[in-house]
mmCIF file of C-alpha atoms in Angstrom:
data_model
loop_
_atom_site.group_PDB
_atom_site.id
_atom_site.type_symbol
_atom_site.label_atom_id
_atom_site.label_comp_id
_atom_site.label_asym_id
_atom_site.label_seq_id
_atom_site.Cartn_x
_atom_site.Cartn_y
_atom_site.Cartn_z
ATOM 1 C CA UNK O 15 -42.089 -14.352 -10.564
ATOM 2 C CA UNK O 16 -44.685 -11.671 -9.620
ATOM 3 C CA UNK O 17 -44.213 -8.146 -9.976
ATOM 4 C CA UNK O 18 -43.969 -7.582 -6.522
ATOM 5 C CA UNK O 19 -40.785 -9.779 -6.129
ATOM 6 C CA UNK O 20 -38.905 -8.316 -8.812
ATOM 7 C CA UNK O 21 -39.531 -4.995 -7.455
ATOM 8 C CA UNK O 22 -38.240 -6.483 -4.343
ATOM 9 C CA UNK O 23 -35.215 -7.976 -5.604
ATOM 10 C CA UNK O 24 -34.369 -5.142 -7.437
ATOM 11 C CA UNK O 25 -34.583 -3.096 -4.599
ATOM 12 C CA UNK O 26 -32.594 -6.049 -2.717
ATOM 13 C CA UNK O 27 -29.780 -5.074 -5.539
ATOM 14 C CA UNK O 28 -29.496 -1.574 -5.634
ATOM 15 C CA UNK O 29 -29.234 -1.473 -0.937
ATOM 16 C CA UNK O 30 -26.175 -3.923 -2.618
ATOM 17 C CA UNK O 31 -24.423 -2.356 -5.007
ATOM 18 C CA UNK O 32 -24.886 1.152 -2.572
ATOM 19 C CA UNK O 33 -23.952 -0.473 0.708
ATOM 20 C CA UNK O 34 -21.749 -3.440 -0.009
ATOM 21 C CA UNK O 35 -18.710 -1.238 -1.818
ATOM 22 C CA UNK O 36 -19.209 1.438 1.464
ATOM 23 C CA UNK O 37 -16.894 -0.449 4.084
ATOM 24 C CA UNK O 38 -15.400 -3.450 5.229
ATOM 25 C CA UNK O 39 -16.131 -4.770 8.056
ATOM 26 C CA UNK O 40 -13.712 -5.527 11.622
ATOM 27 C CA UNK O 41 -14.502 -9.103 10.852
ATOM 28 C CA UNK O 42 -13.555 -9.221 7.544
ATOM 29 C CA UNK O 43 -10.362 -6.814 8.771
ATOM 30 C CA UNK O 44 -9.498 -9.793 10.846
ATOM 31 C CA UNK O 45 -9.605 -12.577 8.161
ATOM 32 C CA UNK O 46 -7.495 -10.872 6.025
ATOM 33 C CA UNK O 47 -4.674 -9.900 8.903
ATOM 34 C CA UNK O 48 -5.510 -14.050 9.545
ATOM 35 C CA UNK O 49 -4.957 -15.055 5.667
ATOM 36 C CA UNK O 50 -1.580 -12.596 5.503
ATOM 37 C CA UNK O 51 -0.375 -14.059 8.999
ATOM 38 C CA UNK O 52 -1.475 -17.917 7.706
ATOM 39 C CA UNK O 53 -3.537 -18.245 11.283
ATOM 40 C CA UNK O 54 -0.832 -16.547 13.904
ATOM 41 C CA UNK O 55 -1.976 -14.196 16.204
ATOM 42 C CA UNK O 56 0.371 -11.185 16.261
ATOM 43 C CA UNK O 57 1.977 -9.743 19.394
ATOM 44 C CA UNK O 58 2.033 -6.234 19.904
ATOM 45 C CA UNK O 59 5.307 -3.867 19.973
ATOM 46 C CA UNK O 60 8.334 -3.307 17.587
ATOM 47 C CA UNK O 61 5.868 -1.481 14.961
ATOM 48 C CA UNK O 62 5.621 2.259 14.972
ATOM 49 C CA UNK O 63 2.809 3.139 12.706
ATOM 50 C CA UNK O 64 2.790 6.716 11.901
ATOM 51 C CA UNK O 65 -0.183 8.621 10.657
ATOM 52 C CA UNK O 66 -2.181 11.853 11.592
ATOM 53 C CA UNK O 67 -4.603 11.377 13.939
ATOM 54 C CA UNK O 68 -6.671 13.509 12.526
ATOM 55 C CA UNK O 69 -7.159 13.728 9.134
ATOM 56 C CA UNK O 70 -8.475 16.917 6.916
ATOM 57 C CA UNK O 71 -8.700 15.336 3.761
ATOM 58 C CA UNK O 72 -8.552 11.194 3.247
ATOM 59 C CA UNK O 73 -7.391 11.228 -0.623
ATOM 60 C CA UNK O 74 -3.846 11.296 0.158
ATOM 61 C CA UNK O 75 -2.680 10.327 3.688
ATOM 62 C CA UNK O 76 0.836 9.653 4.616
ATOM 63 C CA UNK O 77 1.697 6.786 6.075
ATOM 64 C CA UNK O 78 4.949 5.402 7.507
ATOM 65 C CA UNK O 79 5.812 2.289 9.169
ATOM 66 C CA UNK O 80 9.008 1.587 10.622
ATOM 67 C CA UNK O 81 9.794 -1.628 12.701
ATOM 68 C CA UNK O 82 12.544 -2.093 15.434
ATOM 69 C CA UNK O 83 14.786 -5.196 13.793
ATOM 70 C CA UNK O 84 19.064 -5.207 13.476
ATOM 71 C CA UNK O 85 17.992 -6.013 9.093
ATOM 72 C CA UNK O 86 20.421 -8.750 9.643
ATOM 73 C CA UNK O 87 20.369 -12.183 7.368
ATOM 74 C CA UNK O 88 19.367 -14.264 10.421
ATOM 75 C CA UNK O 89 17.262 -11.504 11.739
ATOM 76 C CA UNK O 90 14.803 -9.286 9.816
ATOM 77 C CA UNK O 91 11.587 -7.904 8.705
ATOM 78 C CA UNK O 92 10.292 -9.927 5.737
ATOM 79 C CA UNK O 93 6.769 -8.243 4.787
ATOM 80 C CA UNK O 94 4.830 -4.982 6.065
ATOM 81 C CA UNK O 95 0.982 -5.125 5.728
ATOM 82 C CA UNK O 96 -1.572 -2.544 6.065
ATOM 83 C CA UNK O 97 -5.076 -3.297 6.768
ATOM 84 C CA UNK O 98 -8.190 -0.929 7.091
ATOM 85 C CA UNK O 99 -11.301 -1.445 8.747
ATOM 86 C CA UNK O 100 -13.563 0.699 6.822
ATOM 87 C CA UNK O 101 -12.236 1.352 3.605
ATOM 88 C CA UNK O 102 -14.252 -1.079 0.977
ATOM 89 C CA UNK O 103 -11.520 -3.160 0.230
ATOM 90 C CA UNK O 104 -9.384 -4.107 3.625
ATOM 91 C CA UNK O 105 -5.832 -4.541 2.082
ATOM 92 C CA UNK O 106 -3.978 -1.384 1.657
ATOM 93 C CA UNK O 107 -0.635 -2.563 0.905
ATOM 94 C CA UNK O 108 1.645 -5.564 1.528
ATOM 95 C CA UNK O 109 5.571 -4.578 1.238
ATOM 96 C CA UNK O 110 8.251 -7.060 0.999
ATOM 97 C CA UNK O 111 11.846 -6.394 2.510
ATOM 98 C CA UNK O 112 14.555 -8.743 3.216
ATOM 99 C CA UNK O 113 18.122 -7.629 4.861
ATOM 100 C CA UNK O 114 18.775 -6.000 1.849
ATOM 101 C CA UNK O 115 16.732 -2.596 2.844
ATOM 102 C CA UNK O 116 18.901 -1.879 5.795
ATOM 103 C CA UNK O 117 16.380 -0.636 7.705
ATOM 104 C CA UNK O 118 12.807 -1.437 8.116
ATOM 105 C CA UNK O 119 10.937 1.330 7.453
ATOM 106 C CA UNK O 120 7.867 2.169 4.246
ATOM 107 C CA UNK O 121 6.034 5.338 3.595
ATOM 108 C CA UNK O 122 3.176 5.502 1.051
ATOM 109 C CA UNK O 123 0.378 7.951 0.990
ATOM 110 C CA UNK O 124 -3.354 5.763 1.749
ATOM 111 C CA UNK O 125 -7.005 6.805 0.852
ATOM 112 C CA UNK O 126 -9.219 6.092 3.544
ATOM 113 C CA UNK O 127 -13.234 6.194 3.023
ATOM 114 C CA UNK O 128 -13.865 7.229 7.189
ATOM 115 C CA UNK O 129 -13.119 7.438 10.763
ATOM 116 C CA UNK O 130 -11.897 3.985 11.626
ATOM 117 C CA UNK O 131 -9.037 1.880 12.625
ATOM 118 C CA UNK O 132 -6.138 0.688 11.171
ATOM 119 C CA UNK O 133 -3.729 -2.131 11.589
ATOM 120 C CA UNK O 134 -0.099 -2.773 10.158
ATOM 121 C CA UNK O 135 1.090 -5.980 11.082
ATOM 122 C CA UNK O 136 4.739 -6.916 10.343
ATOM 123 C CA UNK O 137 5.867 -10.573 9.325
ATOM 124 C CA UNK O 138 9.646 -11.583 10.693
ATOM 125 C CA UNK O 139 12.427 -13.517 9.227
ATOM 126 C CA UNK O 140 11.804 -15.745 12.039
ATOM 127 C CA UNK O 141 7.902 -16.038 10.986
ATOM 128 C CA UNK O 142 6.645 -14.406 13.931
ATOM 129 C CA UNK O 143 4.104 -11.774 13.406
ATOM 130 C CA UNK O 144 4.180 -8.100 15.336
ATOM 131 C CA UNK O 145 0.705 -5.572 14.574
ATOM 132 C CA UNK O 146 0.455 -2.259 15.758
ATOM 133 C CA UNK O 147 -3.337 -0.417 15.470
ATOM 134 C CA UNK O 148 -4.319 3.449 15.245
ATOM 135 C CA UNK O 149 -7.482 4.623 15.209
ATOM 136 C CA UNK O 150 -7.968 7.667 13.424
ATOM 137 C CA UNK O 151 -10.602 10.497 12.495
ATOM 138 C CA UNK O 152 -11.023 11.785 8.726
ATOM 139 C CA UNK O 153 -13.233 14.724 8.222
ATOM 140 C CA UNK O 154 -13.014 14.657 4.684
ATOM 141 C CA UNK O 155 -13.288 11.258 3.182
ATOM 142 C CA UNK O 156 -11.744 9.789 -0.137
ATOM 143 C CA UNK O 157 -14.185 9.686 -2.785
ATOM 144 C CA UNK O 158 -15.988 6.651 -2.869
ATOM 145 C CA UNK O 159 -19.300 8.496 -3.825
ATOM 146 C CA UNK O 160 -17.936 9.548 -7.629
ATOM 147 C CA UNK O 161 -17.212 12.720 -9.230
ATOM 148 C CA UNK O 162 -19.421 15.795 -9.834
ATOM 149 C CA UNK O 163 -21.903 15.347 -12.396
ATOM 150 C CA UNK C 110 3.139 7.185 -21.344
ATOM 151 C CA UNK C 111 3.291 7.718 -17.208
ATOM 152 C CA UNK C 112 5.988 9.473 -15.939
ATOM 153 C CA UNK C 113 7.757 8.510 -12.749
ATOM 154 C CA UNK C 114 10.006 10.279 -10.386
ATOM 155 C CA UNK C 115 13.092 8.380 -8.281
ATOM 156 C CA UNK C 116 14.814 10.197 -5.430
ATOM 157 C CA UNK C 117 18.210 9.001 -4.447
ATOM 158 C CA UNK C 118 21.581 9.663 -3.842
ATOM 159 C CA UNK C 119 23.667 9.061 -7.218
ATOM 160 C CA UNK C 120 26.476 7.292 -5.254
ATOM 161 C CA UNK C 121 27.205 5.746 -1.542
ATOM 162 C CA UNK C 122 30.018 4.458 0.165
ATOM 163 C CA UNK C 123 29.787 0.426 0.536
ATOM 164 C CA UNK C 124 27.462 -0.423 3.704
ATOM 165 C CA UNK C 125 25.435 2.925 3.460
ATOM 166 C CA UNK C 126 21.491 2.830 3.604
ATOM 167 C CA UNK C 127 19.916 5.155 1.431
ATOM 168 C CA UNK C 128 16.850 6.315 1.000
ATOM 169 C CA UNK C 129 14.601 5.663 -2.489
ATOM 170 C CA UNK C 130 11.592 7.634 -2.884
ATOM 171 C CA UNK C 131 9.592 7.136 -6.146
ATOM 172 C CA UNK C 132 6.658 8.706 -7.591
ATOM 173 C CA UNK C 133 4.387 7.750 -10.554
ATOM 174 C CA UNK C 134 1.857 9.291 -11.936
ATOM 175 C CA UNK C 135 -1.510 6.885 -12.225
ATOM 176 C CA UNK C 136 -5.129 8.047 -11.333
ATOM 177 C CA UNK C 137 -5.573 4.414 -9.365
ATOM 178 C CA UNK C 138 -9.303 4.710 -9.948
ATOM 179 C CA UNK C 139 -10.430 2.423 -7.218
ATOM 180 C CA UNK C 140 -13.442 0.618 -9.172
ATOM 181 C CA UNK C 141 -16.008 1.861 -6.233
ATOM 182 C CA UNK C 142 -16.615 5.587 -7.873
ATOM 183 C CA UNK C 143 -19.534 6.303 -9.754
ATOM 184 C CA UNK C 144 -19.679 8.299 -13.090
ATOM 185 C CA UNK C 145 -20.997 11.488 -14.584
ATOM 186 C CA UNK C 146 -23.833 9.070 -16.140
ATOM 187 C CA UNK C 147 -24.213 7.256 -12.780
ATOM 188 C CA UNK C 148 -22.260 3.998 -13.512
ATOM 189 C CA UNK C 149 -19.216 2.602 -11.952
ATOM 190 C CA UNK C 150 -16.410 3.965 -13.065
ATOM 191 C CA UNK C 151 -13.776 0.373 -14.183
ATOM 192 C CA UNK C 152 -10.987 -0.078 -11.659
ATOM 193 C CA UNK C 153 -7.698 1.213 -13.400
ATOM 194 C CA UNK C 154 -4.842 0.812 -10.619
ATOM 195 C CA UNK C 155 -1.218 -0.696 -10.184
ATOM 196 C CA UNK C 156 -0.986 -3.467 -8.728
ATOM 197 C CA UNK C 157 2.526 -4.603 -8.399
ATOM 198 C CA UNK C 158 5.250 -1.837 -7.319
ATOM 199 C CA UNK C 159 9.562 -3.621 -7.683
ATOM 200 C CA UNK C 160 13.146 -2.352 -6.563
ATOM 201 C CA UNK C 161 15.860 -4.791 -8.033
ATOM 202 C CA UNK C 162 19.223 -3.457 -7.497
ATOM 203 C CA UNK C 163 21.579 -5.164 -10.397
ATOM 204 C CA UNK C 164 19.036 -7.930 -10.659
ATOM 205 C CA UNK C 165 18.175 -8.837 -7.726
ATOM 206 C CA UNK C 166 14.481 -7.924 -6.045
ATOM 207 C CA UNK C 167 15.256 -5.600 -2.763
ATOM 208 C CA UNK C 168 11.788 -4.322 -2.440
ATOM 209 C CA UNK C 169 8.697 -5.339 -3.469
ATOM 210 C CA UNK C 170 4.677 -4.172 -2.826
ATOM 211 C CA UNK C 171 1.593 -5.501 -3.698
ATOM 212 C CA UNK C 172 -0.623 -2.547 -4.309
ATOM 213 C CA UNK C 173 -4.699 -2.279 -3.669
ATOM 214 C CA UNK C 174 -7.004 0.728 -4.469
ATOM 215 C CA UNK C 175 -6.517 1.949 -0.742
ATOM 216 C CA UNK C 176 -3.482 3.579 -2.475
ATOM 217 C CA UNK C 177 -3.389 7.232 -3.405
ATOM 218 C CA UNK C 178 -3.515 8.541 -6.553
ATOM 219 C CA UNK C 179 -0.135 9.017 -8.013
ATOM 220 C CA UNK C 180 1.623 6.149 -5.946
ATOM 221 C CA UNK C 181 4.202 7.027 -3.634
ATOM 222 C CA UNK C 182 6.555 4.822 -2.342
ATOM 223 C CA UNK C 183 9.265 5.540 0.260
ATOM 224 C CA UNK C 184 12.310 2.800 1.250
ATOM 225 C CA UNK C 185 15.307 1.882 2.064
ATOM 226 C CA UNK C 186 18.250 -0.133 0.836
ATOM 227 C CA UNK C 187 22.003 -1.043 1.716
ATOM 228 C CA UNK C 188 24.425 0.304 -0.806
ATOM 229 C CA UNK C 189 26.356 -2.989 -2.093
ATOM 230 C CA UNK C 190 27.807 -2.677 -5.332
ATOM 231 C CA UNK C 191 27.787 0.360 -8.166
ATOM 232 C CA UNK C 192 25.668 -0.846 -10.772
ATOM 233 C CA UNK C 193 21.507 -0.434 -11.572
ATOM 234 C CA UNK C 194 18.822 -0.325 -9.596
ATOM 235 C CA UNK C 195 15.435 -1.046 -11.948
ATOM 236 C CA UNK C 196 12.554 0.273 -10.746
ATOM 237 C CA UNK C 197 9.048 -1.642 -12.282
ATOM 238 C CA UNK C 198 5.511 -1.068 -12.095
ATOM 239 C CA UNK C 199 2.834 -3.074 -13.361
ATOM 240 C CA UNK C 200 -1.624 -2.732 -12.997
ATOM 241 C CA UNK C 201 -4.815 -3.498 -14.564
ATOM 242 C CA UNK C 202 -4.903 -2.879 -18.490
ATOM 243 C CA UNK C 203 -1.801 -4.261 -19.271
ATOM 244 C CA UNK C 204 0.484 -1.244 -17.304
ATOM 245 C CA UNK C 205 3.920 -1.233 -17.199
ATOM 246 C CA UNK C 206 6.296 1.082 -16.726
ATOM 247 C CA UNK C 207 10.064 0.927 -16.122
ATOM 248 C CA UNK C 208 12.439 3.308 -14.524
ATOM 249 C CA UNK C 209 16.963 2.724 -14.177
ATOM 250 C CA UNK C 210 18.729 4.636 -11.669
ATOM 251 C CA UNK C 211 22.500 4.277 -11.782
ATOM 252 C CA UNK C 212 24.384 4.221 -8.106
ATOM 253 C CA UNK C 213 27.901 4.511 -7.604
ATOM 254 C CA UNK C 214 29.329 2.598 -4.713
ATOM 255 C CA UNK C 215 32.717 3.449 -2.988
ATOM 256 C CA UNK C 216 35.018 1.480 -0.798
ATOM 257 C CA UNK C 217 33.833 2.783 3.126
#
């Protein structure tokens, strides 16, 4: 290999290692929603995903989720997932509940790396699927640049 | 050793839902951040969050590094029976931690 292609790969490498951890992508968004869902498209309604719209500092961002289901044995929420667009991993979290939580509702706090949108979709007893999306704007993103020297 | 905090009522009457927030302290260093010396720093986070109340799983999460530091974790669950409800982390180097809550249940 001449010296000119190394240099090139290695400069191939380091666009890699600085862009490729940055963000996901809505397509890759999408395949994991499609992997968590096993191929079902999700209807929209019964999720109420709560979250600033406007966020001052991404680190810690609280999130709640709550879904409109009776929590009964023949009729309840069986897994909450939350998805990111732009965050360099898309899976947040993936909760599982069963009629023994009474009432279908999660709060966490979330990092997120940048404005984008978000998507928690909602798998039923029944094995249909329910998403609800938010975009939102973060003036402050979560570290994903490292600490201080 | 981590410490964790639970929040919850310390008894119920049968049928009740009650609230369970918990609290654990863990840096969840996500893997992407760089170092002082300019390398990554090694992904360090919890991975598995459960809630079995007297042995039986209620609530469960899978956990990625989109997850705060200090994971926080807010739920529900229908008061049954008095008894324990174990609370059970586990992530990357061989974490564990374990937390019992005791819950008294009366007749409605």
């Amino acid at each position: 290999m001449k010296r000119r292609d190394l240099l090139a790969a290695g400069a191939g490498l380091t666009m890699l290692a600085l862009v490729r951890p940055a963000s996901a992508t809505p397509v890759e968004m999408a395949a994991a929603i499609n992997s968590f869902t096993g191929g079902a498209k999700p209807q929209t309604g019964k999720v109420k995903f709560d979250i600033a719209q406007l966020i001052d500092n991404g680190n810690a961002v609280p999130v709640t989720i709550s879904v409109d289901s009776p929590m009964s044995a023949a009729d309840h929420v069986s897994a909450i997932g939350i998805f990111t667009e732009r965050n360099p991993q898309t899976e947040v979290a993936i909760f599982t509940l069963g009629p023994r939580a009474g009432k279908a509702e999660v709060s966490t706090r979330i990092r997120l790396a940048t404005s984008q949108r978000l998507m928690a979709v909602v798998r039923m007893s029944d094995s249909s699927y329910w998403s609800q999306g938010v975009e939102v704007i973060v003036a402050l993103a979560a570290c994903v640049e490292g600490e201080e020297p | 050793m981590a410490r964790a905090l639970i929040h919850m009522s310390a008894s119920a009457k049968r049928g009740e839902i009650i609230e369970i927030r918990a609290l654990i302290g863990h840096s969840m260093e996500t893997g992407y951040r760089v170092g002082a010396d300019g390398r990554l720093l090694a992904r360090d986070i919890i991975r598995k969050f459960a809630c079995r109340y007297n042995g039986e799983q209620v609530f469960g999460a899978e956990l990625h590094q989109a997850i705060s530091a200090n994971p926080y974790i807010a739920f529900f669950t229908v008061a049954t029976d008095s008894g324990t409800l174990e609370f059970t982390w586990e992530g990357d180097n061989g974490f564990a931690h374990t937390e019992k809550m005791n819950l008294t249940v009366s007749a409605s």
